[in-house]
PDB file of C-alpha atoms and ligand atoms in Angstrom:
ATOM      1  CA  UNK L   1     -29.533  74.090 -97.096  1.00 44.00           C
ATOM      2  CA  UNK L   2     -27.690  74.574-100.377  1.00 48.00           C
ATOM      3  CA  UNK L   3     -25.867  77.313 -98.938  1.00 47.00           C
ATOM      4  CA  UNK L   4     -24.689  75.214 -95.722  1.00 46.00           C
ATOM      5  CA  UNK L   5     -23.584  72.212 -97.802  1.00 46.00           C
ATOM      6  CA  UNK L   6     -21.753  74.384-100.269  1.00 49.00           C
ATOM      7  CA  UNK L   7     -19.879  76.519 -97.422  1.00 51.00           C
ATOM      8  CA  UNK L   8     -18.993  73.143 -95.744  1.00 50.00           C
ATOM      9  CA  UNK L   9     -17.617  71.846 -98.844  1.00 52.00           C
ATOM     10  CA  UNK L  10     -15.560  74.979 -99.461  1.00 50.00           C
ATOM     11  CA  UNK L  11     -14.196  74.728 -95.926  1.00 51.00           C
ATOM     12  CA  UNK L  12     -13.226  71.000 -96.478  1.00 49.00           C
ATOM     13  CA  UNK L  13     -11.597  71.867 -99.864  1.00 52.00           C
ATOM     14  CA  UNK L  14      -9.661  74.795 -98.219  1.00 54.00           C
ATOM     15  CA  UNK L  15      -8.543  72.422 -95.616  1.00 54.00           C
ATOM     16  CA  UNK L  16      -7.365  69.718 -98.070  1.00 52.00           C
ATOM     17  CA  UNK L  17      -5.327  72.521-100.059  1.00 52.00           C
ATOM     18  CA  UNK L  18      -3.869  73.766 -96.947  1.00 55.00           C
ATOM     19  CA  UNK L  19      -2.786  70.125 -95.994  1.00 49.00           C
ATOM     20  CA  UNK L  20      -1.575  69.447 -99.577  1.00 50.00           C
ATOM     21  CA  UNK L  21       0.488  72.626 -99.579  1.00 50.00           C
ATOM     22  CA  UNK L  22       1.922  71.329 -96.173  1.00 46.00           C
ATOM     23  CA  UNK L  23       2.815  68.208 -97.830  1.00 46.00           C
ATOM     24  CA  UNK L  24       4.438  69.882-100.786  1.00 43.00           C
ATOM     25  CA  UNK L  25       6.509  72.102 -98.589  1.00 47.00           C
ATOM     26  CA  UNK L  26       7.590  69.101 -96.373  1.00 46.00           C
ATOM     27  CA  UNK L  27       8.443  67.251 -99.738  1.00 46.00           C
ATOM     28  CA  UNK L  28      10.799  70.248-100.838  1.00 45.00           C
ATOM     29  CA  UNK L  29      12.525  70.888 -97.353  1.00 46.00           C
ATOM     30  CA  UNK L  30      12.817  67.525 -95.954  1.00 49.00           C
ATOM     31  CA  UNK L  31      15.249  64.782 -97.477  1.00 49.00           C
ATOM     32  CA  UNK L  32      13.869  61.271 -98.260  1.00 52.00           C
ATOM     33  CA  UNK L  33      10.125  62.272 -97.211  1.00 49.00           C
ATOM     34  CA  UNK L  34       7.768  59.167 -97.830  1.00 49.00           C
ATOM     35  CA  UNK L  35       5.162  60.881 -99.892  1.00 47.00           C
ATOM     36  CA  UNK L  36       2.353  58.300 -99.281  1.00 49.00           C
ATOM     37  CA  UNK L  37       1.574  56.329 -96.242  1.00 47.00           C
ATOM     38  CA  UNK L  38      -0.510  53.802 -98.047  1.00 51.00           C
ATOM     39  CA  UNK L  39       1.836  52.422-100.819  1.00 66.00           C
ATOM     40  CA  UNK L  40       3.024  49.307 -98.842  1.00 77.00           C
ATOM     41  CA  UNK L  41      -0.506  48.305 -97.708  1.00 80.00           C
ATOM     42  CA  UNK L  42       1.129  46.293 -95.080  1.00 87.00           C
ATOM     43  CA  UNK L  43       3.190  44.132 -97.302  1.00 95.00           C
ATOM     44  CA  UNK L  44       5.664  42.289 -95.420  1.00 98.00           C
ATOM     45  CA  UNK L  45       9.389  42.608 -95.881  1.00 98.00           C
ATOM     46  CA  UNK L  46      11.833  40.907 -94.065  1.00 98.00           C
ATOM     47  CA  UNK L  47      14.958  42.936 -93.250  1.00 98.00           C
ATOM     48  CA  UNK L  48      18.116  40.898 -92.133  1.00 98.00           C
ATOM     49  CA  UNK L  49      21.079  42.373 -90.517  1.00 98.00           C
ATOM     50  CA  UNK L  50      23.749  40.047 -91.273  1.00 98.00           C
ATOM     51  CA  UNK L  51      26.139  38.433 -88.433  1.00 98.00           C
ATOM     52  CA  UNK L  52      25.627  39.809 -84.859  1.00 98.00           C
ATOM     53  CA  UNK L  53      27.048  38.868 -81.307  1.00 97.00           C
ATOM     54  CA  UNK L  54      29.921  36.739 -81.497  1.00 96.00           C
ATOM     55  CA  UNK L  55      29.885  36.681 -85.195  1.00 97.00           C
ATOM     56  CA  UNK L  56      30.978  40.181 -85.941  1.00 98.00           C
ATOM     57  CA  UNK L  57      31.435  39.504 -89.673  1.00 98.00           C
ATOM     58  CA  UNK L  58      34.497  41.481 -91.643  1.00 98.00           C
ATOM     59  CA  UNK L  59      36.306  44.296 -89.969  1.00 98.00           C
ATOM     60  CA  UNK L  60      37.057  47.749 -91.255  1.00 98.00           C
ATOM     61  CA  UNK L  61      40.544  47.883 -92.599  1.00 96.00           C
ATOM     62  CA  UNK L  62      41.218  51.457 -90.962  1.00 96.00           C
ATOM     63  CA  UNK L  63      38.797  52.012 -88.371  1.00 97.00           C
ATOM     64  CA  UNK L  64      38.266  48.495 -86.897  1.00 97.00           C
ATOM     65  CA  UNK L  65      34.436  48.768 -87.217  1.00 98.00           C
ATOM     66  CA  UNK L  66      32.530  45.599 -87.114  1.00 98.00           C
ATOM     67  CA  UNK L  67      30.356  44.500 -90.161  1.00 98.00           C
ATOM     68  CA  UNK L  68      27.519  43.374 -87.660  1.00 98.00           C
ATOM     69  CA  UNK L  69      27.221  46.880 -86.034  1.00 98.00           C
ATOM     70  CA  UNK L  70      26.909  48.519 -89.500  1.00 98.00           C
ATOM     71  CA  UNK L  71      24.553  45.816 -90.868  1.00 98.00           C
ATOM     72  CA  UNK L  72      22.304  46.544 -87.964  1.00 98.00           C
ATOM     73  CA  UNK L  73      22.326  50.525 -88.353  1.00 98.00           C
ATOM     74  CA  UNK L  74      21.506  50.080 -92.146  1.00 98.00           C
ATOM     75  CA  UNK L  75      18.741  47.518 -91.398  1.00 98.00           C
ATOM     76  CA  UNK L  76      16.908  49.562 -88.920  1.00 98.00           C
ATOM     77  CA  UNK L  77      17.014  52.652 -90.922  1.00 98.00           C
ATOM     78  CA  UNK L  78      15.903  50.547 -94.060  1.00 98.00           C
ATOM     79  CA  UNK L  79      13.124  49.162 -91.656  1.00 98.00           C
ATOM     80  CA  UNK L  80      12.066  52.691 -90.685  1.00 98.00           C
ATOM     81  CA  UNK L  81      11.804  53.799 -94.203  1.00 98.00           C
ATOM     82  CA  UNK L  82       9.680  50.791 -94.988  1.00 98.00           C
ATOM     83  CA  UNK L  83       7.284  51.194 -91.934  1.00 97.00           C
ATOM     84  CA  UNK L  84       6.860  54.931 -93.002  1.00 96.00           C
ATOM     85  CA  UNK L  85       5.892  53.822 -96.531  1.00 96.00           C
ATOM     86  CA  UNK L  86       3.122  51.491 -95.210  1.00 96.00           C
ATOM     87  CA  UNK L  87       5.053  48.009 -95.162  1.00 97.00           C
ATOM     88  CA  UNK L  88       5.090  45.524 -92.447  1.00 97.00           C
ATOM     89  CA  UNK L  89       8.752  45.081 -91.381  1.00 98.00           C
ATOM     90  CA  UNK L  90       9.935  41.773 -89.876  1.00 98.00           C
ATOM     91  CA  UNK L  91      13.608  42.027 -88.641  1.00 98.00           C
ATOM     92  CA  UNK L  92      15.664  38.828 -88.027  1.00 98.00           C
ATOM     93  CA  UNK L  93      17.318  40.610 -85.244  1.00 98.00           C
ATOM     94  CA  UNK L  94      17.171  43.951 -83.580  1.00 97.00           C
ATOM     95  CA  UNK L  95      20.382  43.680 -81.109  1.00 98.00           C
ATOM     96  CA  UNK L  96      23.936  42.652 -81.270  1.00 98.00           C
ATOM     97  CA  UNK L  97      23.020  39.030 -80.755  1.00 96.00           C
ATOM     98  CA  UNK L  98      23.254  35.496 -82.170  1.00 97.00           C
ATOM     99  CA  UNK L  99      20.175  33.278 -82.361  1.00 97.00           C
ATOM    100  CA  UNK L 100      20.089  29.939 -81.071  1.00 97.00           C
ATOM    101  CA  UNK L 101      18.203  26.938 -82.367  1.00 97.00           C
ATOM    102  CA  UNK L 102      16.729  23.558 -80.674  1.00 97.00           C
ATOM    103  CA  UNK L 103      19.127  20.684 -81.397  1.00 97.00           C
ATOM    104  CA  UNK L 104      21.739  22.708 -83.144  1.00 97.00           C
ATOM    105  CA  UNK L 105      25.057  23.229 -81.361  1.00 97.00           C
ATOM    106  CA  UNK L 106      26.956  24.991 -84.040  1.00 97.00           C
ATOM    107  CA  UNK L 107      26.189  28.445 -83.321  1.00 97.00           C
ATOM    108  CA  UNK L 108      26.471  30.006 -86.708  1.00 97.00           C
ATOM    109  CA  UNK L 109      24.412  27.147 -88.160  1.00 97.00           C
ATOM    110  CA  UNK L 110      21.975  27.548 -85.323  1.00 98.00           C
ATOM    111  CA  UNK L 111      21.764  31.328 -85.924  1.00 98.00           C
ATOM    112  CA  UNK L 112      21.164  30.734 -89.647  1.00 98.00           C
ATOM    113  CA  UNK L 113      18.375  28.265 -89.044  1.00 98.00           C
ATOM    114  CA  UNK L 114      16.424  30.679 -86.869  1.00 98.00           C
ATOM    115  CA  UNK L 115      16.943  33.461 -89.422  1.00 98.00           C
ATOM    116  CA  UNK L 116      15.346  30.881 -91.712  1.00 98.00           C
ATOM    117  CA  UNK L 117      12.529  30.057 -89.677  1.00 98.00           C
ATOM    118  CA  UNK L 118      11.725  33.914 -89.019  1.00 98.00           C
ATOM    119  CA  UNK L 119      11.739  34.397 -92.899  1.00 98.00           C
ATOM    120  CA  UNK L 120       9.543  31.472 -93.481  1.00 98.00           C
ATOM    121  CA  UNK L 121       7.042  32.400 -90.794  1.00 98.00           C
ATOM    122  CA  UNK L 122       6.740  35.838 -92.023  1.00 98.00           C
ATOM    123  CA  UNK L 123       5.832  34.939 -95.700  1.00 98.00           C
ATOM    124  CA  UNK L 124       7.348  38.167 -96.970  1.00 98.00           C
ATOM    125  CA  UNK L 125       6.917  39.706-100.448  1.00 98.00           C
ATOM    126  CA  UNK L 126      10.664  40.293-100.185  1.00 98.00           C
ATOM    127  CA  UNK L 127      13.656  39.574 -97.986  1.00 98.00           C
ATOM    128  CA  UNK L 128      16.929  41.746 -98.072  1.00 98.00           C
ATOM    129  CA  UNK L 129      19.773  40.636 -96.169  1.00 98.00           C
ATOM    130  CA  UNK L 130      22.116  43.539 -95.467  1.00 98.00           C
ATOM    131  CA  UNK L 131      26.098  42.886 -95.368  1.00 98.00           C
ATOM    132  CA  UNK L 132      29.289  44.827 -95.984  1.00 98.00           C
ATOM    133  CA  UNK L 133      32.098  43.288 -98.296  1.00 98.00           C
ATOM    134  CA  UNK L 134      35.835  42.680 -97.849  1.00 98.00           C
ATOM    135  CA  UNK L 135      38.311  42.090-100.583  1.00 97.00           C
ATOM    136  CA  UNK L 136      42.093  41.436-100.463  1.00 96.00           C
ATOM    137  CA  UNK L 137      42.626  44.095-103.112  1.00 96.00           C
ATOM    138  CA  UNK L 138      41.866  47.289-101.192  1.00 96.00           C
ATOM    139  CA  UNK L 139      40.910  49.251-104.504  1.00 94.00           C
ATOM    140  CA  UNK L 140      37.736  47.168-104.887  1.00 94.00           C
ATOM    141  CA  UNK L 141      34.583  49.213-103.973  1.00 95.00           C
ATOM    142  CA  UNK L 142      30.852  49.650-104.461  1.00 95.00           C
ATOM    143  CA  UNK L 143      27.578  47.940-103.696  1.00 97.00           C
ATOM    144  CA  UNK L 144      26.743  44.452-105.202  1.00 97.00           C
ATOM    145  CA  UNK L 145      23.687  42.458-105.031  1.00 98.00           C
ATOM    146  CA  UNK L 146      23.426  38.610-104.732  1.00 98.00           C
ATOM    147  CA  UNK L 147      20.544  36.191-105.449  1.00 98.00           C
ATOM    148  CA  UNK L 148      20.074  32.466-105.789  1.00 98.00           C
ATOM    149  CA  UNK L 149      20.051  31.015-109.281  1.00 97.00           C
ATOM    150  CA  UNK L 150      16.972  29.090-108.625  1.00 97.00           C
ATOM    151  CA  UNK L 151      14.761  31.808-107.264  1.00 96.00           C
ATOM    152  CA  UNK L 152      13.482  33.810-110.242  1.00 97.00           C
ATOM    153  CA  UNK L 153      11.649  36.342-107.965  1.00 97.00           C
ATOM    154  CA  UNK L 154      15.164  36.861-106.374  1.00 98.00           C
ATOM    155  CA  UNK L 155      16.981  37.398-109.591  1.00 98.00           C
ATOM    156  CA  UNK L 156      14.279  40.067-110.661  1.00 98.00           C
ATOM    157  CA  UNK L 157      14.562  41.834-107.246  1.00 98.00           C
ATOM    158  CA  UNK L 158      18.211  41.501-107.358  1.00 98.00           C
ATOM    159  CA  UNK L 159      18.470  43.149-110.948  1.00 98.00           C
ATOM    160  CA  UNK L 160      16.284  46.116-110.027  1.00 98.00           C
ATOM    161  CA  UNK L 161      18.100  46.515-106.568  1.00 98.00           C
ATOM    162  CA  UNK L 162      21.671  46.473-108.322  1.00 98.00           C
ATOM    163  CA  UNK L 163      20.422  48.948-111.049  1.00 98.00           C
ATOM    164  CA  UNK L 164      19.082  51.193-108.075  1.00 98.00           C
ATOM    165  CA  UNK L 165      22.383  51.070-106.328  1.00 98.00           C
ATOM    166  CA  UNK L 166      24.492  51.595-109.487  1.00 97.00           C
ATOM    167  CA  UNK L 167      22.351  54.751-110.196  1.00 96.00           C
ATOM    168  CA  UNK L 168      22.336  56.133-106.772  1.00 95.00           C
ATOM    169  CA  UNK L 169      25.302  54.972-104.980  1.00 95.00           C
ATOM    170  CA  UNK L 170      28.169  53.339-107.115  1.00 95.00           C
ATOM    171  CA  UNK L 171      28.078  55.943-109.790  1.00 92.00           C
ATOM    172  CA  UNK L 172      28.420  58.732-107.190  1.00 85.00           C
ATOM    173  CA  UNK L 173      32.137  59.519-106.593  1.00 67.00           C
ATOM    174  CA  UNK L 174      33.247  57.653-109.334  1.00 69.00           C
ATOM    175  CA  UNK L 175      32.564  54.108-108.192  1.00 74.00           C
ATOM    176  CA  UNK L 176      32.351  51.144-110.375  1.00 84.00           C
ATOM    177  CA  UNK L 177      28.787  49.640-111.522  1.00 93.00           C
ATOM    178  CA  UNK L 178      28.078  46.061-111.012  1.00 96.00           C
ATOM    179  CA  UNK L 179      25.603  43.463-112.330  1.00 98.00           C
ATOM    180  CA  UNK L 180      23.809  41.236-109.684  1.00 98.00           C
ATOM    181  CA  UNK L 181      25.350  37.631-109.041  1.00 98.00           C
ATOM    182  CA  UNK L 182      24.140  34.331-108.114  1.00 98.00           C
ATOM    183  CA  UNK L 183      25.597  32.936-104.872  1.00 98.00           C
ATOM    184  CA  UNK L 184      24.897  29.896-102.819  1.00 97.00           C
ATOM    185  CA  UNK L 185      23.900  31.152 -99.389  1.00 98.00           C
ATOM    186  CA  UNK L 186      21.568  29.696 -97.068  1.00 98.00           C
ATOM    187  CA  UNK L 187      19.407  32.833 -96.460  1.00 98.00           C
ATOM    188  CA  UNK L 188      18.740  32.868-100.403  1.00 98.00           C
ATOM    189  CA  UNK L 189      17.747  29.404-100.651  1.00 97.00           C
ATOM    190  CA  UNK L 190      16.005  28.602 -97.379  1.00 98.00           C
ATOM    191  CA  UNK L 191      12.648  30.077 -98.438  1.00 98.00           C
ATOM    192  CA  UNK L 192      10.362  30.385-101.575  1.00 97.00           C
ATOM    193  CA  UNK L 193      10.218  34.163-101.054  1.00 98.00           C
ATOM    194  CA  UNK L 194      12.190  36.603-103.494  1.00 98.00           C
ATOM    195  CA  UNK L 195      15.382  37.078-101.586  1.00 98.00           C
ATOM    196  CA  UNK L 196      18.623  39.051-102.071  1.00 98.00           C
ATOM    197  CA  UNK L 197      21.879  39.911-100.153  1.00 98.00           C
ATOM    198  CA  UNK L 198      23.149  43.343-100.488  1.00 98.00           C
ATOM    199  CA  UNK L 199      26.758  43.739 -99.742  1.00 98.00           C
ATOM    200  CA  UNK L 200      26.666  47.504 -99.311  1.00 98.00           C
ATOM    201  CA  UNK L 201      30.349  48.397 -99.869  1.00 97.00           C
ATOM    202  CA  UNK L 202      33.749  47.260 -99.030  1.00 97.00           C
ATOM    203  CA  UNK L 203      35.133  47.735 -95.621  1.00 98.00           C
ATOM    204  CA  UNK L 204      38.515  46.938 -97.254  1.00 98.00           C
ATOM    205  CA  UNK L 205      38.395  49.873 -99.343  1.00 96.00           C
ATOM    206  CA  UNK L 206      39.060  53.386 -97.832  1.00 96.00           C
ATOM    207  CA  UNK L 207      36.696  55.180 -99.582  1.00 95.00           C
ATOM    208  CA  UNK L 208      33.766  53.005 -98.788  1.00 96.00           C
ATOM    209  CA  UNK L 209      34.795  52.670 -95.235  1.00 97.00           C
ATOM    210  CA  UNK L 210      34.985  56.115 -94.715  1.00 97.00           C
ATOM    211  CA  UNK L 211      31.329  56.572 -96.015  1.00 97.00           C
ATOM    212  CA  UNK L 212      29.766  53.516 -94.509  1.00 97.00           C
ATOM    213  CA  UNK L 213      30.604  54.613 -90.911  1.00 98.00           C
ATOM    214  CA  UNK L 214      28.734  58.031 -91.510  1.00 98.00           C
ATOM    215  CA  UNK L 215      25.348  58.236 -90.412  1.00 98.00           C
ATOM    216  CA  UNK L 216      24.166  60.331 -93.561  1.00 97.00           C
ATOM    217  CA  UNK L 217      25.673  58.034 -95.672  1.00 97.00           C
ATOM    218  CA  UNK L 218      24.047  55.079 -93.862  1.00 98.00           C
ATOM    219  CA  UNK L 219      20.647  56.830 -94.292  1.00 98.00           C
ATOM    220  CA  UNK L 220      21.147  57.385 -98.009  1.00 97.00           C
ATOM    221  CA  UNK L 221      22.210  53.780 -98.613  1.00 98.00           C
ATOM    222  CA  UNK L 222      19.027  52.522 -96.607  1.00 98.00           C
ATOM    223  CA  UNK L 223      16.742  54.896 -98.396  1.00 98.00           C
ATOM    224  CA  UNK L 224      18.302  53.652-101.832  1.00 98.00           C
ATOM    225  CA  UNK L 225      17.715  50.070-100.672  1.00 98.00           C
ATOM    226  CA  UNK L 226      14.024  51.233 -99.822  1.00 98.00           C
ATOM    227  CA  UNK L 227      13.618  52.605-103.321  1.00 98.00           C
ATOM    228  CA  UNK L 228      14.802  49.282-104.813  1.00 98.00           C
ATOM    229  CA  UNK L 229      12.383  47.279-102.684  1.00 98.00           C
ATOM    230  CA  UNK L 230       9.406  49.608-103.613  1.00 97.00           C
ATOM    231  CA  UNK L 231      10.332  49.154-107.432  1.00 97.00           C
ATOM    232  CA  UNK L 232      10.476  45.612-107.099  1.00 98.00           C
ATOM    233  CA  UNK L 233       7.249  45.147-105.407  1.00 97.00           C
ATOM    234  CA  UNK L 234       5.465  47.669-107.735  1.00 94.00           C
ATOM    235  CA  UNK L 235       6.562  45.682-110.722  1.00 92.00           C
ATOM    236  CA  UNK L 236       5.509  42.421-109.141  1.00 77.00           C
ATOM    237  CA  UNK L 237       1.960  43.650-108.295  1.00 69.00           C
TER     238      UNK L 237
HETATM  239 ZN1   ZN X   1      28.762  39.734 -94.123  1.00 64.01          ZN
END
């Protein structure tokens, strides 16, 4: 009896060791592997891809790429990382479309109201709105984070996200580092949940634009956003 139990225990132990060896091997060889699938514990995160449909947002100075298209790509990659980490992801859009809203004829306003409704219904632990920036001076580059000044959770979230982006994105390749800034935006003030807007880079800057249209850069950016979200949620709990 004892012998059988200890033999079973040994087999179990060996299997567990083999499994953990596989995980270590994967972690060493696969970029951006999510180590634990239970971290998120189904915590809800809203991922908002800015603009969409008739509202393309800003346009890349050199490539003519639409901001709405890049936002959606980065948002979906971010959502995949979050889902892999055990978080429940709610998107405000998954296609190249604008929302309608009952009784609101202004398309942009209707689209915003619907996004606000999605956020409030989701009751997320965090909301991230993904955008790309544009500025008259083409020299300006890097990722910037915005929060509403009345949203304390958003401010804390924005500071953590900005630090993460400064470390993993802005400091790479000689980019400039930023401090998170307050902004008056509907999506930042339409719900009581910690909310930020991330302007991922400038489509008016040749260096940023060249990076932002690349799939590997988008994946790295999305992973950096994922790390910022996880760090904020871990400090909150
Ligand atoms: Zn935008």
